[in-house]
PDB file of C-alpha atoms in Angstrom:
ATOM      1  CA  UNK A   3     117.397  79.545  99.293  1.00 91.00           C
ATOM      2  CA  UNK A   4     113.667  78.821  99.177  1.00 96.00           C
ATOM      3  CA  UNK A   5     111.126  79.180 101.961  1.00 97.00           C
ATOM      4  CA  UNK A   6     107.825  77.298 101.954  1.00 98.00           C
ATOM      5  CA  UNK A   7     104.786  77.902 104.150  1.00 97.00           C
ATOM      6  CA  UNK A   8     101.782  75.562 104.125  1.00 97.00           C
ATOM      7  CA  UNK A   9      98.286  76.495 105.195  1.00 97.00           C
ATOM      8  CA  UNK A  10      94.709  75.294 104.858  1.00 98.00           C
ATOM      9  CA  UNK A  11      94.704  72.198 107.020  1.00 98.00           C
ATOM     10  CA  UNK A  12      91.978  71.474 109.509  1.00 98.00           C
ATOM     11  CA  UNK A  13      89.377  69.043 110.792  1.00 98.00           C
ATOM     12  CA  UNK A  14      86.732  67.811 108.362  1.00 98.00           C
ATOM     13  CA  UNK A  15      84.241  64.973 108.225  1.00 98.00           C
ATOM     14  CA  UNK A  16      84.625  62.091 105.804  1.00 98.00           C
ATOM     15  CA  UNK A  17      83.459  63.145 102.368  1.00 98.00           C
ATOM     16  CA  UNK A  18      84.440  66.747 102.930  1.00 98.00           C
ATOM     17  CA  UNK A  19      86.920  68.944 101.095  1.00 98.00           C
ATOM     18  CA  UNK A  20      89.961  71.046 101.879  1.00 98.00           C
ATOM     19  CA  UNK A  21      92.343  73.162  99.842  1.00 98.00           C
ATOM     20  CA  UNK A  22      95.948  73.340 100.994  1.00 98.00           C
ATOM     21  CA  UNK A  23      98.247  76.166  99.964  1.00 98.00           C
ATOM     22  CA  UNK A  24     102.029  76.276  99.722  1.00 98.00           C
ATOM     23  CA  UNK A  25     103.443  79.776  99.432  1.00 97.00           C
ATOM     24  CA  UNK A  26     107.019  79.980  98.168  1.00 97.00           C
ATOM     25  CA  UNK A  27     109.486  82.807  98.606  1.00 97.00           C
ATOM     26  CA  UNK A  28     113.179  83.411  98.111  1.00 96.00           C
ATOM     27  CA  UNK A  29     114.912  82.006  95.027  1.00 94.00           C
ATOM     28  CA  UNK A  30     111.729  80.633  93.493  1.00 94.00           C
ATOM     29  CA  UNK A  31     113.154  80.731  89.960  1.00 93.00           C
ATOM     30  CA  UNK A  32     115.385  77.813  90.934  1.00 93.00           C
ATOM     31  CA  UNK A  33     112.439  75.484  91.654  1.00 94.00           C
ATOM     32  CA  UNK A  34     111.981  72.563  89.282  1.00 93.00           C
ATOM     33  CA  UNK A  35     109.369  70.445  91.062  1.00 96.00           C
ATOM     34  CA  UNK A  36     107.000  71.061  93.965  1.00 96.00           C
ATOM     35  CA  UNK A  37     105.439  68.101  95.702  1.00 97.00           C
ATOM     36  CA  UNK A  38     102.959  67.490  98.472  1.00 98.00           C
ATOM     37  CA  UNK A  39     103.901  64.776 100.930  1.00 98.00           C
ATOM     38  CA  UNK A  40     102.043  63.441 103.936  1.00 98.00           C
ATOM     39  CA  UNK A  41     102.990  61.545 107.051  1.00 98.00           C
ATOM     40  CA  UNK A  42     100.475  59.726 109.220  1.00 97.00           C
ATOM     41  CA  UNK A  43     101.243  58.629 112.786  1.00 92.00           C
ATOM     42  CA  UNK A  44     103.541  55.605 112.799  1.00 94.00           C
ATOM     43  CA  UNK A  45     104.062  55.702 109.042  1.00 96.00           C
ATOM     44  CA  UNK A  46     106.735  56.972 106.690  1.00 96.00           C
ATOM     45  CA  UNK A  47     106.353  60.173 104.739  1.00 97.00           C
ATOM     46  CA  UNK A  48     104.908  59.516 101.289  1.00 97.00           C
ATOM     47  CA  UNK A  49     104.541  61.509  98.098  1.00 98.00           C
ATOM     48  CA  UNK A  50     100.942  62.521  97.413  1.00 98.00           C
ATOM     49  CA  UNK A  51     101.216  64.735  94.342  1.00 98.00           C
ATOM     50  CA  UNK A  52     103.842  66.672  92.421  1.00 98.00           C
ATOM     51  CA  UNK A  53     103.924  69.323  89.726  1.00 97.00           C
ATOM     52  CA  UNK A  54     106.973  70.158  87.629  1.00 95.00           C
ATOM     53  CA  UNK A  55     108.103  73.348  85.938  1.00 90.00           C
ATOM     54  CA  UNK A  56     106.658  72.146  82.614  1.00 91.00           C
ATOM     55  CA  UNK A  57     103.245  71.639  84.221  1.00 93.00           C
ATOM     56  CA  UNK A  58     103.245  67.859  84.325  1.00 96.00           C
ATOM     57  CA  UNK A  59     101.681  66.237  87.383  1.00 98.00           C
ATOM     58  CA  UNK A  60     101.876  62.931  89.200  1.00 97.00           C
ATOM     59  CA  UNK A  61      99.655  61.469  91.918  1.00 98.00           C
ATOM     60  CA  UNK A  62      99.754  58.601  94.340  1.00 98.00           C
ATOM     61  CA  UNK A  63      97.279  55.884  93.388  1.00 98.00           C
ATOM     62  CA  UNK A  64      95.428  56.372  96.660  1.00 97.00           C
ATOM     63  CA  UNK A  65      94.441  59.948  95.793  1.00 98.00           C
ATOM     64  CA  UNK A  66      93.926  59.818  92.020  1.00 98.00           C
ATOM     65  CA  UNK A  67      90.565  61.273  91.100  1.00 97.00           C
ATOM     66  CA  UNK A  68      90.187  62.979  94.482  1.00 98.00           C
ATOM     67  CA  UNK A  69      93.176  65.317  94.789  1.00 98.00           C
ATOM     68  CA  UNK A  70      94.386  67.909  92.302  1.00 98.00           C
ATOM     69  CA  UNK A  71      97.638  69.851  92.407  1.00 98.00           C
ATOM     70  CA  UNK A  72      97.881  73.219  90.697  1.00 97.00           C
ATOM     71  CA  UNK A  73     100.030  76.328  90.723  1.00 96.00           C
ATOM     72  CA  UNK A  74      99.704  80.075  90.393  1.00 94.00           C
ATOM     73  CA  UNK A  75     103.061  81.376  89.234  1.00 90.00           C
ATOM     74  CA  UNK A  76     102.103  85.018  89.766  1.00 92.00           C
ATOM     75  CA  UNK A  77     101.252  84.310  93.398  1.00 94.00           C
ATOM     76  CA  UNK A  78     104.150  81.858  93.793  1.00 94.00           C
ATOM     77  CA  UNK A  79     101.712  79.430  95.349  1.00 96.00           C
ATOM     78  CA  UNK A  80     100.947  75.756  94.799  1.00 97.00           C
ATOM     79  CA  UNK A  81      97.605  74.289  95.837  1.00 98.00           C
ATOM     80  CA  UNK A  82      96.352  70.847  96.698  1.00 98.00           C
ATOM     81  CA  UNK A  83      92.590  70.580  96.266  1.00 98.00           C
ATOM     82  CA  UNK A  84      91.281  67.577  98.176  1.00 98.00           C
ATOM     83  CA  UNK A  85      87.740  66.261  97.803  1.00 98.00           C
ATOM     84  CA  UNK A  86      85.948  63.147  99.046  1.00 98.00           C
ATOM     85  CA  UNK A  87      88.301  62.996 101.991  1.00 98.00           C
ATOM     86  CA  UNK A  88      88.651  59.732 103.867  1.00 98.00           C
ATOM     87  CA  UNK A  89      89.858  59.006 107.406  1.00 98.00           C
ATOM     88  CA  UNK A  90      92.963  57.395 105.904  1.00 97.00           C
ATOM     89  CA  UNK A  91      93.890  60.800 104.470  1.00 98.00           C
ATOM     90  CA  UNK A  92      94.570  62.008 108.009  1.00 98.00           C
ATOM     91  CA  UNK A  93      98.197  63.130 108.206  1.00 98.00           C
ATOM     92  CA  UNK A  94     100.519  66.078 108.409  1.00 98.00           C
ATOM     93  CA  UNK A  95     100.894  67.413 104.876  1.00 98.00           C
ATOM     94  CA  UNK A  96     104.228  68.923 103.825  1.00 98.00           C
ATOM     95  CA  UNK A  97     105.186  71.003 100.829  1.00 98.00           C
ATOM     96  CA  UNK A  98     108.534  70.193  99.197  1.00 97.00           C
ATOM     97  CA  UNK A  99     110.477  72.061  96.526  1.00 97.00           C
ATOM     98  CA  UNK A 100     113.245  70.505  94.439  1.00 96.00           C
ATOM     99  CA  UNK A 101     115.578  72.937  92.703  1.00 95.00           C
ATOM    100  CA  UNK A 102     117.285  72.432  89.354  1.00 93.00           C
ATOM    101  CA  UNK A 103     120.498  71.797  91.302  1.00 93.00           C
ATOM    102  CA  UNK A 104     118.756  69.064  93.356  1.00 92.00           C
ATOM    103  CA  UNK A 105     118.525  71.088  96.554  1.00 95.00           C
ATOM    104  CA  UNK A 106     115.449  70.215  98.628  1.00 96.00           C
ATOM    105  CA  UNK A 107     113.348  72.539 100.762  1.00 97.00           C
ATOM    106  CA  UNK A 108     110.511  71.703 103.144  1.00 98.00           C
ATOM    107  CA  UNK A 109     107.687  73.603 104.751  1.00 98.00           C
ATOM    108  CA  UNK A 110     106.634  73.189 108.364  1.00 97.00           C
ATOM    109  CA  UNK A 111     103.601  71.028 107.621  1.00 98.00           C
ATOM    110  CA  UNK A 112      99.873  71.465 108.108  1.00 98.00           C
ATOM    111  CA  UNK A 113      97.602  68.989 109.889  1.00 98.00           C
ATOM    112  CA  UNK A 114      94.686  67.400 108.061  1.00 98.00           C
ATOM    113  CA  UNK A 115      92.300  65.348 110.184  1.00 98.00           C
ATOM    114  CA  UNK A 116      89.352  63.515 108.646  1.00 98.00           C
ATOM    115  CA  UNK A 117      86.788  62.150 111.066  1.00 98.00           C
ATOM    116  CA  UNK A 118      84.308  59.356 110.408  1.00 93.00           C
TER     117      UNK A 118
END
């Protein structure tokens, strides 16, 4: 069992920055991949960025060059650094963990609102 708690969301103006945090607890040694997803009103949830146990990362085309995913294994925390935010980045951002046995765990989400 893995528990995930997101934090760091808020209201920012276009061009601003935010850093989201995903704190993991429980059976964290079973985690293979952690991803950040987002869901805007009226739209499906989409993958934003992911980081695997070997350190490899992947990003959605819409955020490449602006978002960076990283991890601190000692703190059991994954971060999403977001710069040059745009109104279209407005969404609820969710942290997801995939275990080596393909179990999936989700956090509660944190709201990011970018005003123009």
